[in-house]
PDB file of C-alpha atoms in Angstrom:
ATOM      1  CA  MET A  76       1.361  12.257   8.140  1.00 40.00           C
ATOM      2  CA  ALA A  77       3.597  11.718  10.375  1.00 42.00           C
ATOM      3  CA  TYR A  78       6.341  10.702   8.128  1.00 48.00           C
ATOM      4  CA  ALA A  79       6.161  14.194   6.819  1.00 54.00           C
ATOM      5  CA  ALA A  80       5.776  16.159  10.222  1.00 56.00           C
ATOM      6  CA  VAL A  81       8.976  14.033  11.504  1.00 57.00           C
ATOM      7  CA  ASP A  82      10.906  14.936   7.787  1.00 68.00           C
ATOM      8  CA  THR A  83      10.275  18.792   7.964  1.00 76.00           C
ATOM      9  CA  ILE A  84      11.467  19.015  11.447  1.00 78.00           C
ATOM     10  CA  LEU A  85      14.340  17.378  10.755  1.00 80.00           C
ATOM     11  CA  VAL A  86      15.105  20.247   7.401  1.00 86.00           C
ATOM     12  CA  GLN A  87      14.012  23.173  10.265  1.00 87.00           C
ATOM     13  CA  ARG A  88      16.752  21.684  12.605  1.00 86.00           C
ATOM     14  CA  ASN A  89      19.572  21.339  10.169  1.00 88.00           C
ATOM     15  CA  TRP A  90      18.456  24.808   8.824  1.00 90.00           C
ATOM     16  CA  LEU A  91      18.688  26.312  12.264  1.00 90.00           C
ATOM     17  CA  LEU A  92      21.735  24.742  13.354  1.00 88.00           C
ATOM     18  CA  GLY A  93      23.748  25.606  10.398  1.00 88.00           C
ATOM     19  CA  LYS A  94      21.982  29.275  10.619  1.00 87.00           C
ATOM     20  CA  ARG A  95      23.569  29.482  14.410  1.00 84.00           C
ATOM     21  CA  ILE A  96      26.769  28.318  13.095  1.00 84.00           C
ATOM     22  CA  ALA A  97      27.506  30.510  10.467  1.00 81.00           C
ATOM     23  CA  ILE A  98      26.160  33.230  12.878  1.00 79.00           C
ATOM     24  CA  GLU A  99      28.983  32.450  15.657  1.00 75.00           C
ATOM     25  CA  CYS A 100      30.979  32.135  13.547  1.00 67.00           C
ATOM     26  CA  LEU A 101      30.908  35.512  11.321  1.00 53.00           C
ATOM     27  CA  ASN A 102      34.708  37.194  11.115  1.00 50.00           C
ATOM     28  CA  GLU A 103      34.736  41.298  10.430  1.00 44.00           C
ATOM     29  CA  ASN A 104      34.371  40.865   6.895  1.00 47.00           C
ATOM     30  CA  GLY A 105      30.822  39.707   7.226  1.00 44.00           C
ATOM     31  CA  LYS A 106      32.046  36.243   5.886  1.00 52.00           C
ATOM     32  CA  ALA A 107      31.707  32.816   7.402  1.00 49.00           C
ATOM     33  CA  ASP A 108      34.846  31.710   9.481  1.00 51.00           C
ATOM     34  CA  TYR A 109      34.341  28.171  10.366  1.00 51.00           C
ATOM     35  CA  GLY A 110      37.736  26.843  10.197  1.00 62.00           C
ATOM     36  CA  LYS A 111      38.120  22.824  10.433  1.00 66.00           C
ATOM     37  CA  LYS A 112      39.504  22.612  14.258  1.00 72.00           C
ATOM     38  CA  THR A 113      36.202  24.795  15.189  1.00 76.00           C
ATOM     39  CA  MET A 114      33.958  22.570  13.330  1.00 77.00           C
ATOM     40  CA  LYS A 115      35.861  19.563  14.581  1.00 79.00           C
ATOM     41  CA  LYS A 116      35.549  20.751  17.883  1.00 82.00           C
ATOM     42  CA  LEU A 117      31.865  21.321  17.693  1.00 83.00           C
ATOM     43  CA  SER A 118      31.119  18.045  16.299  1.00 84.00           C
ATOM     44  CA  SER A 119      32.681  16.243  18.776  1.00 86.00           C
ATOM     45  CA  GLU A 120      30.996  17.991  21.523  1.00 86.00           C
ATOM     46  CA  LEU A 121      27.465  17.607  19.687  1.00 84.00           C
ATOM     47  CA  LYS A 122      28.425  13.746  18.884  1.00 80.00           C
ATOM     48  CA  GLU A 123      28.989  13.362  22.754  1.00 80.00           C
ATOM     49  CA  LYS A 124      25.844  15.232  23.612  1.00 78.00           C
ATOM     50  CA  TYR A 125      23.144  14.211  21.231  1.00 73.00           C
ATOM     51  CA  GLY A 126      24.609  11.025  19.597  1.00 69.00           C
ATOM     52  CA  LYS A 127      24.761  10.681  15.783  1.00 69.00           C
ATOM     53  CA  GLY A 128      24.005  13.109  12.548  1.00 73.00           C
ATOM     54  CA  PHE A 129      26.642  15.926  13.833  1.00 82.00           C
ATOM     55  CA  ASP A 130      30.040  14.638  12.229  1.00 82.00           C
ATOM     56  CA  PHE A 131      32.189  16.941  10.530  1.00 81.00           C
ATOM     57  CA  SER A 132      30.604  16.783   7.178  1.00 82.00           C
ATOM     58  CA  SER A 133      27.264  17.178   8.303  1.00 85.00           C
ATOM     59  CA  LEU A 134      28.014  20.564   9.850  1.00 87.00           C
ATOM     60  CA  TYR A 135      29.413  22.311   6.728  1.00 85.00           C
ATOM     61  CA  LYS A 136      26.258  20.860   4.962  1.00 89.00           C
ATOM     62  CA  TYR A 137      23.909  22.733   7.334  1.00 90.00           C
ATOM     63  CA  VAL A 138      25.684  25.700   7.127  1.00 88.00           C
ATOM     64  CA  LYS A 139      25.417  25.529   3.308  1.00 90.00           C
ATOM     65  CA  PHE A 140      21.616  25.129   3.642  1.00 92.00           C
ATOM     66  CA  HIS A 141      21.385  27.613   5.200  1.00 90.00           C
ATOM     67  CA  GLN A 142      23.465  30.026   3.555  1.00 89.00           C
ATOM     68  CA  GLU A 143      21.933  28.483  -0.089  1.00 91.00           C
ATOM     69  CA  PHE A 144      18.395  28.544   1.058  1.00 90.00           C
ATOM     70  CA  PRO A 145      17.848  31.707   3.252  1.00 86.00           C
ATOM     71  CA  GLN A 146      13.639  31.926   2.512  1.00 80.00           C
ATOM     72  CA  ILE A 147      13.606  28.037   3.153  1.00 78.00           C
ATOM     73  CA  LEU A 148      11.663  28.118   6.859  1.00 71.00           C
ATOM     74  CA  ASP A 149       8.214  30.140   4.960  1.00 64.00           C
ATOM     75  CA  SER A 150       8.181  27.367   2.034  1.00 62.00           C
ATOM     76  CA  LEU A 151       8.136  24.028   4.016  1.00 61.00           C
ATOM     77  CA  ARG A 152       4.789  23.977   3.702  1.00 59.00           C
ATOM     78  CA  PRO A 153       3.696  24.429   0.125  1.00 53.00           C
ATOM     79  CA  LYS A 154       0.279  24.868  -1.277  1.00 53.00           C
ATOM     80  CA  SER A 155       1.329  22.539  -3.955  1.00 49.00           C
ATOM     81  CA  GLY A 156       3.303  19.481  -4.237  1.00 51.00           C
ATOM     82  CA  ARG A 157       4.722  18.050  -1.570  1.00 68.00           C
ATOM     83  CA  PRO A 158       7.672  19.125   0.927  1.00 78.00           C
ATOM     84  CA  LEU A 159      11.311  18.332   0.238  1.00 86.00           C
ATOM     85  CA  SER A 160      12.488  15.824   2.172  1.00 86.00           C
ATOM     86  CA  TRP A 161      16.254  16.836   3.946  1.00 87.00           C
ATOM     87  CA  THR A 162      17.840  14.147   1.551  1.00 88.00           C
ATOM     88  CA  HIS A 163      16.134  16.062  -1.180  1.00 91.00           C
ATOM     89  CA  TYR A 164      17.993  19.570  -0.144  1.00 93.00           C
ATOM     90  CA  ARG A 165      21.181  17.485   0.387  1.00 91.00           C
ATOM     91  CA  ILE A 166      21.320  16.432  -3.210  1.00 93.00           C
ATOM     92  CA  LEU A 167      20.084  19.968  -4.246  1.00 95.00           C
ATOM     93  CA  LEU A 168      23.428  20.886  -3.236  1.00 93.00           C
ATOM     94  CA  GLN A 169      25.425  18.894  -5.143  1.00 92.00           C
ATOM     95  CA  GLU A 170      24.499  21.795  -7.757  1.00 93.00           C
ATOM     96  CA  THR A 171      26.350  25.049  -7.533  1.00 91.00           C
ATOM     97  CA  SER A 172      24.049  27.167  -9.985  1.00 94.00           C
ATOM     98  CA  PRO A 173      21.370  29.128  -7.816  1.00 93.00           C
ATOM     99  CA  GLU A 174      19.148  29.769 -10.960  1.00 94.00           C
ATOM    100  CA  ALA A 175      19.593  25.518 -11.617  1.00 95.00           C
ATOM    101  CA  ARG A 176      19.050  24.610  -8.010  1.00 94.00           C
ATOM    102  CA  ALA A 177      16.100  26.565  -7.450  1.00 92.00           C
ATOM    103  CA  TRP A 178      14.715  25.313 -10.451  1.00 95.00           C
ATOM    104  CA  TYR A 179      15.385  22.023  -9.527  1.00 95.00           C
ATOM    105  CA  ALA A 180      13.531  22.431  -6.128  1.00 92.00           C
ATOM    106  CA  LYS A 181      10.848  23.745  -7.934  1.00 91.00           C
ATOM    107  CA  GLU A 182       9.896  20.852 -10.014  1.00 92.00           C
ATOM    108  CA  ALA A 183      11.248  18.396  -7.389  1.00 91.00           C
ATOM    109  CA  GLN A 184       8.108  20.041  -5.231  1.00 87.00           C
ATOM    110  CA  GLU A 185       5.489  20.067  -7.662  1.00 86.00           C
ATOM    111  CA  GLN A 186       6.236  16.838  -9.967  1.00 86.00           C
ATOM    112  CA  ALA A 187       6.671  15.172  -6.417  1.00 84.00           C
ATOM    113  CA  TRP A 188      10.603  13.729  -7.912  1.00 90.00           C
ATOM    114  CA  SER A 189      11.816  11.200  -5.718  1.00 86.00           C
ATOM    115  CA  VAL A 190      14.811  11.392  -4.534  1.00 87.00           C
ATOM    116  CA  ARG A 191      16.794   8.851  -6.944  1.00 87.00           C
ATOM    117  CA  THR A 192      14.468  11.280  -9.544  1.00 90.00           C
ATOM    118  CA  LEU A 193      16.231  14.125  -8.217  1.00 92.00           C
ATOM    119  CA  GLN A 194      20.155  12.624  -7.710  1.00 91.00           C
ATOM    120  CA  ARG A 195      19.742  11.683 -11.283  1.00 90.00           C
ATOM    121  CA  ASN A 196      18.104  14.988 -12.995  1.00 92.00           C
ATOM    122  CA  ILE A 197      20.933  16.818 -11.715  1.00 93.00           C
ATOM    123  CA  SER A 198      23.772  14.104 -12.856  1.00 91.00           C
ATOM    124  CA  SER A 199      22.135  14.457 -16.326  1.00 89.00           C
ATOM    125  CA  GLN A 200      22.136  18.296 -16.305  1.00 91.00           C
ATOM    126  CA  TYR A 201      18.596  17.951 -16.910  1.00 92.00           C
ATOM    127  CA  TYR A 202      17.813  21.837 -16.557  1.00 93.00           C
ATOM    128  CA  TYR A 203      20.872  22.878 -19.051  1.00 92.00           C
ATOM    129  CA  ARG A 204      19.610  20.472 -21.278  1.00 91.00           C
ATOM    130  CA  MET A 205      15.460  21.644 -21.031  1.00 91.00           C
ATOM    131  CA  LEU A 206      17.214  25.265 -21.632  1.00 90.00           C
ATOM    132  CA  MET A 207      19.228  24.611 -24.384  1.00 89.00           C
ATOM    133  CA  SER A 208      16.602  22.709 -26.270  1.00 86.00           C
ATOM    134  CA  GLN A 209      14.128  23.967 -28.825  1.00 86.00           C
ATOM    135  CA  ASN A 210      11.682  21.663 -28.032  1.00 89.00           C
ATOM    136  CA  THR A 211      11.773  20.572 -24.281  1.00 90.00           C
ATOM    137  CA  GLU A 212       8.808  18.131 -24.886  1.00 90.00           C
ATOM    138  CA  PRO A 213      11.201  15.419 -25.992  1.00 89.00           C
ATOM    139  CA  VAL A 214      13.713  15.638 -23.687  1.00 90.00           C
ATOM    140  CA  GLU A 215      11.051  16.211 -20.611  1.00 90.00           C
ATOM    141  CA  LYS A 216       9.520  12.788 -22.167  1.00 91.00           C
ATOM    142  CA  GLU A 217      12.921  11.106 -21.895  1.00 89.00           C
ATOM    143  CA  MET A 218      13.900  12.113 -18.707  1.00 91.00           C
ATOM    144  CA  LYS A 219      10.042  10.714 -17.476  1.00 88.00           C
ATOM    145  CA  GLU A 220      10.730   7.259 -18.764  1.00 87.00           C
ATOM    146  CA  LEU A 221      14.145   7.102 -17.759  1.00 85.00           C
ATOM    147  CA  THR A 222      13.266   7.333 -14.010  1.00 84.00           C
ATOM    148  CA  ALA A 223       9.672   5.682 -14.357  1.00 83.00           C
ATOM    149  CA  THR A 224      11.070   3.115 -12.241  1.00 77.00           C
ATOM    150  CA  TYR A 225      12.378   5.404  -9.663  1.00 72.00           C
ATOM    151  CA  GLN A 226       9.010   6.873  -8.896  1.00 72.00           C
ATOM    152  CA  ALA A 227       7.450   3.721  -8.540  1.00 62.00           C
ATOM    153  CA  ASP A 228       9.809   2.194  -6.160  1.00 57.00           C
ATOM    154  CA  LYS A 229       8.320   1.106  -3.227  1.00 51.00           C
ATOM    155  CA  LEU A 230      11.433   1.724  -0.807  1.00 51.00           C
ATOM    156  CA  GLU A 231      10.556   5.639  -1.117  1.00 55.00           C
ATOM    157  CA  PHE A 232       8.318   4.843   1.655  1.00 50.00           C
ATOM    158  CA  ILE A 233      11.489   3.457   3.889  1.00 53.00           C
ATOM    159  CA  LYS A 234      13.480   6.164   5.506  1.00 52.00           C
ATOM    160  CA  ASN A 235      17.407   5.531   5.198  1.00 49.00           C
ATOM    161  CA  PRO A 236      19.599   5.590   7.576  1.00 50.00           C
ATOM    162  CA  VAL A 237      16.767   5.143  10.198  1.00 52.00           C
ATOM    163  CA  ILE A 238      17.272   7.837  13.452  1.00 48.00           C
ATOM    164  CA  ALA A 239      16.734   6.318  16.765  1.00 51.00           C
ATOM    165  CA  GLU A 240      18.306   8.722  19.128  1.00 52.00           C
ATOM    166  CA  PHE A 241      14.717   8.252  20.748  1.00 51.00           C
ATOM    167  CA  LEU A 242      16.089   5.172  22.320  1.00 56.00           C
ATOM    168  CA  GLY A 243      17.389   6.478  25.307  1.00 55.00           C
ATOM    169  CA  LEU A 244      20.807   4.236  24.772  1.00 52.00           C
ATOM    170  CA  SER A 245      24.159   5.030  25.798  1.00 48.00           C
ATOM    171  CA  SER A 246      26.756   6.928  22.842  1.00 49.00           C
ATOM    172  CA  ASN A 247      28.827   3.975  23.130  1.00 48.00           C
ATOM    173  CA  THR A 248      27.456   0.511  21.707  1.00 50.00           C
ATOM    174  CA  ASP A 249      27.749  -1.444  25.554  1.00 52.00           C
ATOM    175  CA  PHE A 250      24.353  -2.863  25.363  1.00 53.00           C
ATOM    176  CA  THR A 251      23.376  -6.107  24.323  1.00 62.00           C
ATOM    177  CA  GLU A 252      20.725  -6.950  21.618  1.00 63.00           C
ATOM    178  CA  SER A 253      17.964  -7.414  24.081  1.00 69.00           C
ATOM    179  CA  GLU A 254      18.264  -4.383  25.627  1.00 65.00           C
ATOM    180  CA  LEU A 255      18.178  -2.756  22.386  1.00 67.00           C
ATOM    181  CA  GLU A 256      15.210  -4.587  21.377  1.00 67.00           C
ATOM    182  CA  GLN A 257      13.398  -3.611  24.983  1.00 71.00           C
ATOM    183  CA  SER A 258      13.942  -0.158  24.100  1.00 70.00           C
ATOM    184  CA  ILE A 259      12.411  -0.284  20.922  1.00 71.00           C
ATOM    185  CA  ILE A 260       9.285  -1.512  22.268  1.00 71.00           C
ATOM    186  CA  THR A 261       9.391   1.092  24.701  1.00 71.00           C
ATOM    187  CA  HIS A 262       9.594   3.444  21.901  1.00 66.00           C
ATOM    188  CA  VAL A 263       7.556   1.771  19.984  1.00 72.00           C
ATOM    189  CA  GLN A 264       5.398   4.434  18.892  1.00 69.00           C
ATOM    190  CA  LYS A 265       8.038   7.528  17.930  1.00 69.00           C
ATOM    191  CA  PHE A 266       9.488   4.286  16.075  1.00 71.00           C
ATOM    192  CA  LEU A 267       7.192   3.751  13.638  1.00 70.00           C
ATOM    193  CA  MET A 268       7.320   7.205  13.060  1.00 66.00           C
ATOM    194  CA  GLU A 269      10.832   6.704  12.058  1.00 64.00           C
ATOM    195  CA  LEU A 270      10.413   3.964   9.883  1.00 69.00           C
ATOM    196  CA  GLY A 271       8.189   5.742   7.424  1.00 68.00           C
ATOM    197  CA  LYS A 272       4.436   5.397   6.082  1.00 69.00           C
ATOM    198  CA  GLY A 273       2.007   3.148   7.141  1.00 75.00           C
ATOM    199  CA  TYR A 274       3.998   0.707   9.614  1.00 78.00           C
ATOM    200  CA  ALA A 275       2.129  -0.926  12.449  1.00 82.00           C
ATOM    201  CA  PHE A 276       4.152  -3.593  15.052  1.00 84.00           C
ATOM    202  CA  VAL A 277       2.944  -7.143  14.632  1.00 84.00           C
ATOM    203  CA  ALA A 278       5.280  -9.077  17.003  1.00 83.00           C
ATOM    204  CA  ARG A 279       7.951  -9.297  18.922  1.00 80.00           C
ATOM    205  CA  GLN A 280      10.206 -12.548  19.182  1.00 85.00           C
ATOM    206  CA  GLN A 281       7.913 -14.421  16.592  1.00 83.00           C
ATOM    207  CA  HIS A 282       8.522 -18.163  17.323  1.00 81.00           C
ATOM    208  CA  ILE A 283       9.078 -20.229  14.019  1.00 80.00           C
ATOM    209  CA  ARG A 284       9.132 -24.322  14.632  1.00 75.00           C
ATOM    210  CA  THR A 285      10.626 -26.330  12.695  1.00 71.00           C
ATOM    211  CA  GLU A 286      10.862 -30.233  12.546  1.00 69.00           C
ATOM    212  CA  LYS A 287      14.975 -29.604  13.688  1.00 70.00           C
ATOM    213  CA  GLU A 288      14.948 -26.353  15.592  1.00 75.00           C
ATOM    214  CA  ASP A 289      13.042 -23.509  16.703  1.00 80.00           C
ATOM    215  CA  TYR A 290      13.894 -19.607  15.875  1.00 80.00           C
ATOM    216  CA  TYR A 291      12.540 -16.668  17.148  1.00 82.00           C
ATOM    217  CA  ILE A 292      12.159 -13.426  14.986  1.00 83.00           C
ATOM    218  CA  ASP A 293      13.473  -9.938  16.460  1.00 82.00           C
ATOM    219  CA  LEU A 294      10.887  -7.876  15.468  1.00 82.00           C
ATOM    220  CA  VAL A 295       7.890  -8.160  12.811  1.00 86.00           C
ATOM    221  CA  PHE A 296       6.241  -5.214  11.373  1.00 83.00           C
ATOM    222  CA  TYR A 297       3.400  -4.992   8.109  1.00 83.00           C
ATOM    223  CA  ASN A 298       3.460  -2.235   5.989  1.00 77.00           C
ATOM    224  CA  TYR A 299      -0.145  -1.418   4.837  1.00 75.00           C
ATOM    225  CA  ILE A 300       0.988   0.818   2.196  1.00 70.00           C
ATOM    226  CA  LEU A 301       3.361  -1.747   0.561  1.00 67.00           C
ATOM    227  CA  LYS A 302       1.512  -4.569   1.590  1.00 73.00           C
ATOM    228  CA  CYS A 303       4.025  -6.950   3.402  1.00 77.00           C
ATOM    229  CA  PHE A 304       5.313  -8.040   6.288  1.00 81.00           C
ATOM    230  CA  VAL A 305       9.419  -6.154   7.381  1.00 81.00           C
ATOM    231  CA  LEU A 306      11.084  -8.615   9.520  1.00 83.00           C
ATOM    232  CA  ILE A 307      14.202  -7.121  11.699  1.00 81.00           C
ATOM    233  CA  ASP A 308      17.163  -9.342  12.965  1.00 80.00           C
ATOM    234  CA  LEU A 309      18.830  -6.674  15.260  1.00 76.00           C
ATOM    235  CA  LYS A 310      22.697  -6.382  15.757  1.00 71.00           C
ATOM    236  CA  THR A 311      24.850  -4.279  17.823  1.00 65.00           C
ATOM    237  CA  SER A 312      27.673  -5.474  16.059  1.00 67.00           C
ATOM    238  CA  LYS A 313      28.753  -5.299  12.090  1.00 69.00           C
ATOM    239  CA  ILE A 314      26.862  -7.882   9.962  1.00 68.00           C
ATOM    240  CA  ILE A 315      28.504 -10.373   8.275  1.00 74.00           C
ATOM    241  CA  HIS A 316      27.406 -12.896   5.567  1.00 74.00           C
ATOM    242  CA  GLN A 317      25.984 -15.885   7.537  1.00 77.00           C
ATOM    243  CA  ASP A 318      23.274 -12.855   9.003  1.00 74.00           C
ATOM    244  CA  VAL A 319      22.338 -12.094   6.168  1.00 74.00           C
ATOM    245  CA  ALA A 320      21.981 -15.727   4.603  1.00 78.00           C
ATOM    246  CA  GLN A 321      19.889 -16.139   8.389  1.00 78.00           C
ATOM    247  CA  MET A 322      17.729 -13.226   7.457  1.00 79.00           C
ATOM    248  CA  ASP A 323      17.389 -14.979   3.903  1.00 79.00           C
ATOM    249  CA  MET A 324      15.967 -18.088   5.702  1.00 82.00           C
ATOM    250  CA  TYR A 325      13.703 -16.479   8.440  1.00 81.00           C
ATOM    251  CA  ILE A 326      11.693 -14.724   5.438  1.00 80.00           C
ATOM    252  CA  ARG A 327      11.273 -18.240   3.488  1.00 81.00           C
ATOM    253  CA  MET A 328      10.709 -19.486   6.711  1.00 82.00           C
ATOM    254  CA  TYR A 329       8.039 -16.739   7.693  1.00 82.00           C
ATOM    255  CA  ASP A 330       6.403 -17.075   4.595  1.00 80.00           C
ATOM    256  CA  GLU A 331       5.690 -20.277   4.788  1.00 79.00           C
ATOM    257  CA  MET A 332       4.123 -20.069   8.239  1.00 80.00           C
ATOM    258  CA  LYS A 333       1.973 -17.530   7.376  1.00 78.00           C
ATOM    259  CA  ARG A 334       0.766 -19.091   3.974  1.00 76.00           C
ATOM    260  CA  ASN A 335      -0.058 -22.428   6.534  1.00 76.00           C
ATOM    261  CA  GLU A 336      -1.953 -19.849   8.594  1.00 75.00           C
ATOM    262  CA  GLY A 337      -3.538 -18.899   5.153  1.00 69.00           C
ATOM    263  CA  ASP A 338      -2.657 -15.385   4.538  1.00 63.00           C
ATOM    264  CA  ASN A 339      -0.804 -15.803   1.724  1.00 56.00           C
ATOM    265  CA  PRO A 340       1.293 -12.796   2.280  1.00 55.00           C
ATOM    266  CA  THR A 341       3.270 -10.465   0.233  1.00 51.00           C
ATOM    267  CA  LEU A 342       6.897 -10.447   2.535  1.00 52.00           C
ATOM    268  CA  GLY A 343       8.911  -7.546   1.104  1.00 48.00           C
ATOM    269  CA  MET A 344      12.118  -7.765   3.019  1.00 48.00           C
ATOM    270  CA  GLY A 345      14.309  -8.091   5.605  1.00 46.00           C
ATOM    271  CA  ILE A 346      16.652  -6.224   7.556  1.00 49.00           C
ATOM    272  CA  ASN A 347      19.433  -6.320   9.910  1.00 47.00           C
ATOM    273  CA  TRP A 348      19.554  -3.446  12.026  1.00 47.00           C
ATOM    274  CA  ILE A 349      22.451  -2.175  13.434  1.00 45.00           C
ATOM    275  CA  HIS A 350      21.608   0.811  16.342  1.00 44.00           C
ATOM    276  CA  ASP A 351      24.690   2.394  15.028  1.00 45.00           C
ATOM    277  CA  THR A 352      26.038   5.384  17.924  1.00 40.00           C
ATOM    278  CA  LYS A 353      29.608   5.549  16.095  1.00 39.00           C
TER     279      LYS A 353
END
């Protein structure tokens, strides 16, 4: 699927970037010598050229990712289970034990653990409890019961954060909401791939008429996996309480409009979406 392909490329990019940083910063003792000053300078240059996703913390994680998963490029397309996302690997880096980390990675892949399931299991030291238990069945059963809602969470289909640097906008925020909207429409295929699985574009500036006033929803999508509409209200500034209230109103009004048309929709969510390049 397009979603899996994009995520695999993101994992490859982060690993290769971490490798390059580590190699070019190796000192005479063969150890990584990337001081804060050097990393901050590199981060600043990368953010200026490519935008978001290259802050100091992220670069540090990329280097650690390369060091802790040296053979990762050979296992990005597993024979069983599903490939792990970058978010999975970022969580795996929290585990300091190589043995435990490898076990969590294997289980997450083969059992198709969601991101939240993996985080819960690492936080609760699931590996060590399984290791110390003479009867692992009750421990595994408890884990599955406690993470059942995470595995069934349909929002796993929705990427967070959405990285939309392909929109071609400047690295600052000197653009209007209408320019942001037009750029998304121009690159709608890439935008759909970035959103996640099962999305289809429905409408732009969806008109909703009431007795008192007319309203316009910036973008409307439909997700055929979740079987719901997704409404997006574009913002180029910080979201305030009134924006959230307005989106709630849009959802109710759109739901009523579709029911009047005889569609009987299932409305999933509204999103106040900001293109944040800071």
